[in-house]
């Protein structure tokens, strides 16, 4: 008899059912398929006694690479939405019995690597429903044939997976709908199951990160560092999202995120099982001073396992997948930054995480992504339509910048005076540059760049009046970035997004600072010739920036430490720069970039002169003002400007119009 999908704890304490007892070594393909018929089960007999289920000829898997060893049979049963005696003999409609059988065999054997027998069964069941829109339900039975079995390995007797299209889609192909419902899943109660997972290859898990006490972002960062230190490698992170408390209301706002972690046998002595991973995470919580006083109450750090490969666990200490994750926006939002299209089954449907997120009712208080800037500034909140636009003042210490080359000195007294004026005029961030990146600019070399910017940083940090201001350094050199951060810089503003120095992204990951990744192509010498965007400038810039975000994440930079810049004037024509200003919202909403803050530097640039006819950069104040207003209307978080006092007034007025 088939048990309901929600099986009692004793039976679902098959911790590794979906992951281990039939797990291939590092997802080895299941090979050696042979067709077979079950002599004891004639199709016509099954049809008369199975309430409309139609038996399809099965096939056998010979899988010596599996830890359990041996052979397994795969049997497939199909059921129409409404079967009548007249249609039972024609099971496939326009597709024959033989065609379905051969297709399913190919699905199981050709170019497929299944980490678990559940993966195999689920894939075969899904494919059976895709093949013909006449079928609404599919059932796959996988049995151990008891041949060539490893005597010392746990034995799985039988797994049955049954899926059903929602009734509203009974006439639709599965390819046209996103959900199927798991009606039942049965595991033979006599199966001998393993007590832990074998340390083999690597396992992938997703861990929820949360904090609502003290330095919330800092505490989450410490937890990630500690996971890495213990061999639980943090592969990628989501952004960090600020939310109201969901269950116990009278407590501070939470910061929540998700990280993808893995463990490799080459990194640690044994790969952690789900319970072992839980033990490690709880030990990290304790080491960071967590005290659990109230269930779902305030805590300085909270680490929960959401997913572990495709394992299903239902124990007193641990449930995987996490039981409440599909009802929580503060879990689904960051999870969708990592795996938006991954499918997951609930008690009533199977859909992607993104579909579950979109199905949630609107939050009373919309959640916002946070990006830390410096200890003296609150983090950026994105989307920023209810927040003031941040002013970044440009301090170029170069003799050849396009607009203010040679205007500023790095003498301590001059730096302190200039920066004090910037701050009193409304600037929150000072962006220091020692290497011009204007079109055609030559490279001055590492030592000259350092000689220009380090004295300026030292002067700011030594002044009692301005020492707490947020400092950004405009450089594409990793060595300069490291020296600048050692001197006191908070942000690295890389106009090449890590593309001109292969050491830049790994260096920034190690330093743990916030980075601005700007879109460009080529180098300052040749970028003006690289303005061809056959697919359109907006999708191309977005896609190329997404590639740099992925590169930054792969290097170890946390997503909550990334700011984006579309690169106005860098490998862009005047028309393309204007198109970007008109469509900043489309960039913000591009899949994979949602939740990231944006910086735009349009001040005094050539596209303004080309549009207004004003030749001298320092006279382009009115054109710059209009560009700044467009930035505010488009939802830009930071604007980078030369004329700080004038642009602060423009931004204040634009904020009042568009962000009140």
XYZ file of C-alpha atoms in Angstrom:
660
model
C 0.000 0.000 0.000
C 1.286 3.489 -0.859
C 1.885 5.732 2.125
C 0.980 9.446 1.973
C 3.772 11.808 0.923
C 3.911 13.321 4.377
C 5.225 10.166 6.029
C 5.555 9.701 9.746
C 8.878 10.599 11.357
C 9.940 6.987 11.776
C 9.705 6.265 8.073
C 11.047 9.627 6.888
C 13.996 9.205 9.155
C 15.560 7.811 6.025
C 17.858 10.781 6.213
C 19.667 9.803 3.107
C 16.831 8.326 1.098
C 17.089 10.885 -1.658
C 20.786 11.323 -1.418
C 22.779 8.363 -0.311
C 21.626 4.829 -0.269
C 21.600 4.779 -4.049
C 24.019 7.648 -4.577
C 26.508 7.457 -7.408
C 30.103 8.288 -6.697
C 30.258 12.011 -7.514
C 27.048 11.662 -9.562
C 28.306 8.849 -11.809
C 25.975 8.263 -14.798
C 23.783 5.193 -14.476
C 24.884 2.973 -17.336
C 24.202 -0.521 -18.642
C 20.463 -0.170 -19.237
C 18.578 -3.187 -20.540
C 14.903 -3.616 -21.301
C 12.865 -6.265 -19.560
C 9.302 -7.452 -19.020
C 7.888 -8.519 -15.678
C 6.430 -11.991 -16.330
C 4.205 -11.919 -13.277
C 2.588 -8.659 -14.329
C 0.729 -8.785 -17.608
C -0.461 -5.412 -18.835
C -4.088 -6.459 -19.332
C -4.285 -7.814 -15.783
C -2.840 -4.614 -14.370
C -5.275 -2.489 -16.365
C -8.266 -4.375 -14.957
C -7.160 -4.037 -11.341
C -5.323 -0.727 -11.062
C -8.101 1.879 -11.245
C -7.046 3.153 -14.639
C -3.280 2.920 -14.327
C -1.575 1.622 -17.472
C 1.658 -0.338 -17.133
C 4.490 0.591 -19.458
C 7.272 -1.877 -20.203
C 10.130 -1.257 -17.780
C 13.890 -1.247 -18.052
C 16.756 -2.395 -15.885
C 19.699 -0.397 -14.571
C 22.959 -2.228 -14.011
C 24.857 0.202 -11.810
C 28.040 -1.274 -10.351
C 29.403 2.237 -9.666
C 26.760 2.803 -7.022
C 27.829 2.294 -3.429
C 25.048 -0.257 -3.024
C 26.073 -2.084 -6.183
C 23.656 -4.317 -8.064
C 20.773 -4.016 -10.484
C 17.586 -1.970 -10.233
C 14.379 -2.030 -12.188
C 12.450 1.045 -13.299
C 8.748 0.529 -13.961
C 6.509 3.276 -15.326
C 2.727 3.613 -14.991
C 0.594 6.256 -16.689
C -2.935 7.443 -16.046
C -5.184 9.585 -18.216
C -7.304 12.356 -16.850
C -10.454 10.362 -17.494
C -10.036 6.789 -18.704
C -12.852 4.849 -20.209
C -12.787 1.176 -21.287
C -12.788 2.309 -24.886
C -9.514 4.199 -24.530
C -7.557 1.855 -22.294
C -6.027 -0.050 -25.177
C -4.681 3.095 -26.828
C -2.424 4.402 -24.115
C -0.393 6.839 -26.132
C -2.812 8.616 -28.404
C -0.587 9.871 -31.198
C 2.575 8.524 -29.542
C 3.026 4.785 -29.292
C 3.818 2.600 -26.299
C 7.169 1.758 -27.865
C 8.054 5.437 -28.492
C 7.371 6.384 -24.879
C 9.423 3.451 -23.631
C 12.396 4.261 -25.864
C 12.283 7.955 -24.948
C 12.308 7.201 -21.235
C 15.219 4.820 -21.674
C 17.158 7.592 -23.421
C 16.323 10.036 -20.632
C 17.681 7.573 -18.095
C 20.887 6.727 -19.934
C 22.035 9.310 -22.455
C 24.065 12.254 -21.145
C 22.492 11.963 -17.704
C 24.214 11.889 -14.322
C 21.864 11.338 -11.416
C 23.066 12.064 -7.894
C 20.228 10.000 -6.443
C 17.724 7.368 -7.430
C 15.062 9.929 -6.571
C 16.551 12.207 -9.253
C 16.251 9.400 -11.781
C 12.685 8.534 -10.823
C 11.542 12.134 -10.770
C 13.107 12.853 -14.176
C 11.508 9.781 -15.754
C 8.101 10.683 -14.280
C 8.317 14.280 -15.510
C 9.373 13.159 -18.978
C 6.506 10.679 -19.172
C 4.022 13.517 -18.699
C 5.817 15.736 -21.197
C 5.546 13.081 -23.926
C 1.790 13.219 -24.250
C -0.801 15.669 -22.991
C -3.289 12.807 -22.590
C -1.721 11.707 -19.328
C -2.256 13.494 -16.059
C -0.437 11.213 -13.649
C 2.766 9.224 -13.733
C 4.111 6.711 -11.264
C 7.642 5.327 -11.261
C 8.700 2.321 -9.184
C 12.382 1.642 -8.650
C 13.235 -1.704 -7.087
C 16.407 -3.468 -6.094
C 16.569 -6.752 -7.996
C 18.895 -8.220 -5.378
C 21.522 -9.107 -7.988
C 25.223 -8.371 -7.475
C 24.446 -6.386 -4.357
C 27.215 -5.348 -2.034
C 26.579 -7.338 1.143
C 28.015 -4.590 3.325
C 26.053 -1.727 1.741
C 22.610 -0.588 2.821
C 19.851 -1.994 0.629
C 16.921 -0.090 -0.770
C 14.046 -2.435 -1.513
C 11.690 -0.087 -3.339
C 10.901 3.572 -3.998
C 7.717 4.734 -5.709
C 7.261 8.305 -6.904
C 3.894 9.489 -8.158
C 3.308 12.929 -9.677
C 0.190 14.578 -11.000
C -0.491 17.641 -13.115
C -2.817 20.149 -11.443
C -6.373 19.643 -12.702
C -6.402 23.079 -14.313
C -3.653 21.880 -16.651
C -5.055 18.448 -17.395
C -5.005 19.095 -21.127
C -1.675 20.900 -21.157
C 1.774 19.551 -21.698
C 3.994 19.578 -18.637
C 6.344 21.762 -20.640
C 3.647 24.474 -20.566
C 3.180 24.499 -16.803
C 5.556 25.009 -13.960
C 4.049 22.823 -11.301
C 3.253 19.199 -10.736
C 2.058 17.762 -7.492
C 3.637 14.828 -5.737
C 0.613 12.776 -4.746
C 2.393 9.946 -2.971
C 5.818 8.624 -2.295
C 6.366 5.203 -0.830
C 9.468 3.703 0.703
C 9.486 0.076 1.661
C 9.345 -0.038 5.459
C 11.830 -2.919 5.495
C 14.566 -0.980 3.756
C 17.853 -0.976 5.615
C 19.054 2.598 5.467
C 22.401 4.183 6.312
C 22.889 6.205 9.463
C 25.092 8.799 7.812
C 26.216 9.983 4.417
C 29.466 8.766 2.986
C 32.204 11.383 2.756
C 32.470 11.230 -0.991
C 32.981 14.164 -3.368
C 31.317 17.364 -2.279
C 27.863 18.192 -0.963
C 25.966 21.395 -1.642
C 23.876 23.096 0.997
C 22.119 26.417 1.424
C 22.287 28.081 4.830
C 20.071 30.932 6.009
C 21.872 33.811 7.728
C 20.114 36.112 10.181
C 20.786 38.714 12.870
C 18.833 41.450 14.643
C 21.124 42.425 17.511
C 24.305 44.501 17.570
C 26.335 44.848 14.374
C 24.004 42.723 12.287
C 25.980 42.776 9.034
C 29.267 42.368 10.876
C 27.948 39.361 12.768
C 26.843 37.636 9.553
C 30.223 38.353 7.981
C 31.953 36.809 10.995
C 29.792 33.704 10.693
C 30.792 33.297 7.021
C 34.464 33.725 7.881
C 34.133 31.087 10.598
C 32.436 28.654 8.209
C 35.307 29.068 5.759
C 37.827 28.581 8.564
C 36.205 25.260 9.480
C 36.314 23.922 5.921
C 32.640 24.693 5.197
C 33.402 26.683 2.070
C 31.102 29.625 1.410
C 30.797 29.419 -2.366
C 28.382 32.304 -2.945
C 26.181 34.596 -0.909
C 22.967 36.426 -1.559
C 22.536 40.053 -0.680
C 21.469 40.952 2.840
C 17.827 41.961 3.223
C 16.360 43.971 6.103
C 12.909 42.888 7.260
C 10.453 43.338 10.053
C 10.295 40.484 12.549
C 7.751 37.924 11.336
C 6.572 35.990 14.364
C 7.553 37.772 17.591
C 6.802 41.357 16.589
C 8.270 43.379 19.451
C 11.926 43.124 18.514
C 14.465 44.898 16.258
C 14.457 44.496 12.475
C 16.301 41.497 11.085
C 19.008 41.290 8.471
C 18.648 38.062 6.485
C 20.574 36.359 3.720
C 21.485 32.958 2.304
C 24.832 31.410 1.484
C 25.699 28.404 -0.643
C 28.228 26.174 1.086
C 30.063 23.031 0.105
C 32.531 20.634 1.649
C 35.165 18.712 -0.258
C 37.029 15.669 0.959
C 40.224 17.413 -0.124
C 39.388 20.365 2.115
C 38.346 18.559 5.262
C 38.888 15.063 6.606
C 35.288 14.021 6.053
C 32.418 15.706 4.281
C 29.782 16.740 6.779
C 26.444 14.983 6.945
C 23.371 17.194 7.465
C 23.422 16.582 11.211
C 27.161 17.185 11.394
C 26.707 20.429 9.458
C 23.982 21.436 11.924
C 26.333 20.714 14.822
C 29.013 22.912 13.285
C 26.607 25.772 12.607
C 25.261 25.681 16.146
C 28.810 25.653 17.486
C 29.543 28.758 15.380
C 26.444 30.433 16.826
C 27.634 29.655 20.342
C 31.167 30.879 19.599
C 29.706 34.202 18.442
C 27.788 34.583 21.690
C 24.275 33.562 20.751
C 21.861 33.034 23.629
C 18.429 31.683 22.734
C 16.014 33.140 25.279
C 12.739 33.272 23.283
C 11.684 31.009 20.404
C 11.913 33.129 17.207
C 13.019 35.999 19.415
C 16.029 38.342 19.180
C 19.428 36.820 18.368
C 22.777 38.179 17.315
C 23.272 35.318 14.844
C 21.022 32.628 13.391
C 22.221 29.888 11.012
C 19.682 27.430 9.581
C 20.079 24.705 6.953
C 17.525 25.279 4.190
C 18.630 22.647 1.662
C 21.236 19.893 1.558
C 21.663 18.368 -1.896
C 18.253 16.703 -2.408
C 18.157 15.096 1.007
C 14.857 14.983 2.888
C 15.243 14.963 6.658
C 12.453 15.000 9.241
C 13.888 14.712 12.723
C 13.314 16.462 16.021
C 16.469 18.549 15.579
C 16.432 19.066 11.841
C 14.017 19.337 8.921
C 15.293 19.553 5.336
C 13.971 21.248 3.263
C 13.273 23.820 5.973
C 9.579 23.519 6.804
C 8.747 27.253 6.829
C 10.960 28.486 4.006
C 8.239 28.698 1.346
C 6.140 31.111 3.415
C 8.983 33.507 4.232
C 9.901 36.322 1.865
C 13.050 36.967 3.887
C 14.201 33.460 2.915
C 12.849 33.247 -0.639
C 14.085 36.701 -1.699
C 17.776 36.029 -1.013
C 17.461 32.376 -2.112
C 16.170 33.581 -5.485
C 19.363 35.567 -5.948
C 21.193 32.232 -5.955
C 18.849 29.560 -7.365
C 15.646 31.254 -8.631
C 14.685 28.485 -11.063
C 15.461 25.460 -8.944
C 12.357 23.329 -8.448
C 11.080 22.256 -5.058
C 8.027 20.294 -4.004
C 5.645 21.270 -1.250
C 2.721 19.226 0.049
C 0.519 20.479 -2.792
C 2.705 21.534 -5.724
C 6.076 21.527 -7.403
C 7.404 24.881 -8.589
C 10.506 27.043 -8.727
C 11.573 29.164 -5.784
C 10.869 32.240 -7.906
C 7.289 31.069 -8.465
C 6.774 30.611 -4.722
C 8.210 34.088 -4.114
C 5.885 35.690 -6.657
C 2.911 33.865 -5.121
C 3.448 35.401 -1.664
C 1.060 38.181 -0.645
C 2.608 41.683 -0.659
C 4.507 42.538 2.507
C 3.085 45.227 4.744
C 6.598 46.692 4.921
C 8.638 45.953 1.765
C 12.050 44.464 2.471
C 15.239 46.206 1.368
C 18.726 45.018 0.461
C 21.604 46.475 2.506
C 25.091 47.411 1.297
C 27.640 48.525 3.924
C 29.732 51.565 3.013
C 31.807 52.526 6.046
C 31.607 52.502 9.847
C 30.500 56.146 9.802
C 27.640 55.746 7.326
C 24.451 53.707 7.481
C 24.291 50.994 4.808
C 22.658 51.736 1.490
C 19.121 50.401 1.260
C 17.886 49.146 -2.098
C 15.461 49.891 -3.681
C 16.197 53.465 -2.660
C 12.999 55.212 -3.731
C 12.261 56.199 -0.130
C 15.835 57.270 0.683
C 18.033 60.236 -0.055
C 20.504 59.923 -2.909
C 24.107 59.741 -1.692
C 26.607 62.318 -2.992
C 30.108 61.090 -3.890
C 32.594 63.937 -4.367
C 35.415 63.556 -6.895
C 38.935 64.301 -5.677
C 41.219 63.778 -8.665
C 44.914 64.044 -7.795
C 45.947 63.715 -11.438
C 47.383 66.297 -13.801
C 45.543 64.881 -16.839
C 41.930 64.211 -15.810
C 39.458 65.434 -18.441
C 37.783 68.043 -16.243
C 39.844 68.938 -13.199
C 43.345 67.719 -14.021
C 45.921 69.501 -11.840
C 43.243 71.319 -9.831
C 43.778 69.440 -6.572
C 46.981 68.810 -4.624
C 47.767 65.929 -2.275
C 49.470 68.234 0.215
C 47.859 67.428 3.599
C 46.616 70.968 4.205
C 45.088 71.197 0.712
C 43.428 67.789 1.032
C 41.917 68.639 4.429
C 40.615 71.974 3.168
C 39.103 70.517 -0.021
C 37.496 67.531 1.688
C 36.101 69.740 4.474
C 34.426 71.898 1.807
C 33.028 68.795 0.082
C 31.556 67.485 3.335
C 30.016 70.821 4.339
C 28.493 71.067 0.846
C 26.723 67.721 1.186
C 29.154 64.939 0.201
C 29.062 61.670 2.149
C 31.780 59.829 0.191
C 35.109 61.122 -1.119
C 36.344 59.320 -4.247
C 40.113 59.723 -4.612
C 41.805 59.043 -7.941
C 45.489 58.887 -8.836
C 45.228 57.447 -12.346
C 43.161 59.091 -15.058
C 40.719 56.799 -16.857
C 39.540 59.311 -19.472
C 39.522 58.001 -23.080
C 43.090 57.819 -24.343
C 44.721 58.225 -20.921
C 48.130 56.620 -20.466
C 49.134 54.406 -17.551
C 51.237 56.259 -14.965
C 52.402 53.138 -13.144
C 51.801 51.709 -9.692
C 54.335 53.767 -7.739
C 53.166 57.106 -9.104
C 49.539 56.231 -8.425
C 50.386 55.256 -4.838
C 52.425 58.434 -4.365
C 49.364 60.467 -5.299
C 46.651 58.818 -3.223
C 48.238 57.427 -0.036
C 49.265 60.857 1.353
C 45.719 62.088 0.746
C 44.176 59.158 2.644
C 46.644 59.652 5.493
C 45.797 63.360 5.666
C 42.062 62.657 5.916
C 42.418 59.945 8.552
C 44.722 62.125 10.651
C 42.345 65.089 10.783
C 40.077 65.108 13.862
C 37.381 66.939 11.887
C 37.064 64.806 8.755
C 38.735 61.504 9.668
C 35.471 59.539 9.805
C 34.343 60.374 6.262
C 33.819 57.436 3.895
C 36.766 57.145 1.492
C 36.564 55.498 -1.911
C 39.626 54.950 -4.104
C 39.312 54.916 -7.884
C 41.809 52.314 -9.128
C 42.038 49.188 -11.254
C 45.235 47.881 -9.626
C 45.046 45.250 -6.885
C 48.264 46.432 -5.241
C 46.995 50.010 -5.057
C 43.659 48.814 -3.684
C 45.380 46.827 -0.938
C 47.652 49.721 0.059
C 44.724 52.136 0.024
C 42.636 49.899 2.282
C 45.561 49.501 4.648
C 45.761 53.296 4.830
C 42.041 53.584 5.587
C 39.972 53.389 2.378
C 36.464 51.928 2.760
C 35.463 51.324 -0.891
C 37.354 50.398 -4.051
C 35.873 51.924 -7.203
C 37.228 49.810 -10.069
C 36.413 51.217 -13.498
C 37.387 47.890 -15.071
C 35.260 45.715 -12.721
C 38.315 43.567 -12.058
C 39.041 43.133 -15.748
C 42.401 44.914 -15.985
C 44.143 43.184 -13.076
C 43.454 39.473 -12.468
C 44.452 39.898 -8.822
C 41.895 42.602 -8.088
C 38.807 40.514 -7.289
C 40.619 37.928 -5.110
C 42.336 40.788 -3.267
C 39.044 42.557 -2.563
C 37.494 39.283 -1.408
C 40.315 38.819 1.070
C 40.075 42.429 2.279
C 36.295 42.203 2.703
C 35.638 45.769 1.523
C 32.812 47.084 -0.638
C 33.592 47.343 -4.356
C 32.020 49.262 -7.213
C 32.092 47.305 -10.474
C 31.827 49.602 -13.502
C 30.937 48.510 -17.002
C 33.482 49.213 -19.699
C 35.189 47.496 -22.578
C 38.868 47.349 -23.385
C 41.188 49.947 -21.854
C 41.199 53.759 -21.770
C 43.325 53.599 -24.940
C 40.835 51.679 -27.109
C 37.442 51.779 -25.378
C 36.036 54.495 -27.672
C 36.193 52.034 -30.576
C 34.261 49.320 -28.715
C 30.753 50.785 -28.830
C 28.969 48.195 -30.976
C 26.079 46.573 -29.048
C 24.145 44.430 -31.579
C 21.642 43.307 -28.926
C 21.056 46.812 -27.621
C 23.041 48.797 -25.086
C 20.773 48.117 -22.066
C 20.625 44.292 -22.259
C 24.283 44.147 -23.279
C 25.530 46.331 -20.432
C 23.343 44.425 -17.974
C 24.521 41.019 -19.198
C 28.186 42.043 -19.199
C 27.890 43.489 -15.703
C 26.192 40.291 -14.558
C 29.243 38.444 -15.839
C 31.464 40.637 -13.670
C 29.201 40.064 -10.666
C 29.550 36.312 -11.200
C 33.326 36.707 -11.447
C 33.366 38.699 -8.208
C 31.256 36.066 -6.452
C 33.508 33.292 -7.760
C 36.484 35.153 -6.313
C 34.792 35.234 -2.894
C 33.319 38.742 -2.796
C 30.048 38.766 -0.864
C 27.091 39.960 -2.893
C 26.190 42.489 -0.201
C 29.569 44.148 -0.866
C 28.882 44.919 -4.557
C 27.805 48.234 -6.128
C 27.279 48.563 -9.897
C 28.032 51.423 -12.322
C 26.782 51.355 -15.961
C 29.886 53.277 -17.100
C 28.480 56.409 -18.707
C 30.944 57.485 -21.414
C 33.069 54.347 -21.144
C 32.789 52.445 -24.435
C 29.514 54.340 -24.987
C 28.463 56.876 -27.603
C 26.477 59.973 -26.677
C 23.242 58.282 -27.745
C 24.074 55.174 -25.718
C 24.885 57.207 -22.602
C 21.543 59.002 -22.897
C 19.738 55.687 -23.389
C 21.275 54.393 -20.168
C 20.102 57.477 -18.237
C 16.588 56.906 -19.588
C 16.582 53.224 -18.643
C 18.340 52.851 -15.311
C 15.225 51.080 -14.031
C 15.622 48.360 -16.670
C 19.176 47.773 -15.517
C 18.059 47.521 -11.895
C 15.395 44.956 -12.799
C 17.602 42.784 -15.021
C 17.530 39.180 -13.815
C 20.530 38.536 -11.613
C 21.071 42.222 -10.762
C 17.964 42.832 -8.655
C 18.748 44.181 -5.195
C 22.174 45.568 -6.091
C 22.758 49.331 -5.626
C 23.819 51.587 -8.502
C 26.318 54.420 -8.798
C 26.352 56.734 -11.819
C 29.132 59.108 -12.788
C 27.838 61.478 -15.472
C 29.291 64.733 -14.172
C 30.702 67.064 -16.851
C 31.201 64.193 -19.312
C 31.542 64.458 -23.065
C 28.019 63.275 -23.859
C 26.716 66.372 -22.019
C 28.962 68.630 -24.087
C 27.900 66.892 -27.298
C 24.236 67.327 -26.391
C 24.346 70.936 -25.109
C 27.181 72.297 -27.246
C 29.172 73.345 -24.172
C 32.798 72.637 -24.997
C 34.507 73.225 -21.659
C 33.848 70.485 -19.087
C 33.842 72.833 -16.092
C 31.016 74.841 -17.723
C 28.645 71.871 -18.091
C 26.902 72.462 -14.769
C 23.361 72.767 -16.141
C 23.667 69.694 -18.318
C 25.101 67.789 -15.369
C 22.196 68.940 -13.199
C 19.684 67.468 -15.652
C 21.610 64.204 -15.762
C 21.600 64.067 -11.945
C 17.831 64.579 -11.869
C 17.441 61.700 -14.324
C 19.583 59.522 -12.066
C 17.398 60.255 -9.055
C 14.213 59.574 -11.036
C 15.679 56.251 -12.211
C 16.474 55.062 -8.696
C 20.262 55.522 -8.662
C 21.699 55.209 -5.157
C 24.942 57.210 -5.479
C 25.855 60.042 -7.859
C 29.508 60.919 -8.441
C 29.974 64.679 -8.990
C 32.515 67.483 -9.321
C 30.318 70.448 -8.356
C 29.295 69.228 -4.925
C 27.334 72.210 -3.604
C 25.309 72.742 -6.794
C 24.580 69.033 -7.340
C 23.570 68.582 -3.707
C 20.831 71.167 -4.270
C 19.741 69.438 -7.481
C 19.624 66.038 -5.799
C 17.721 67.351 -2.771
C 15.057 68.802 -5.051
C 14.914 65.666 -7.200
C 14.613 63.498 -4.075
C 11.711 65.655 -2.895
C 9.936 65.170 -6.236
C 10.569 61.468 -6.866
C 11.369 59.962 -3.466
C 9.127 61.756 -1.008
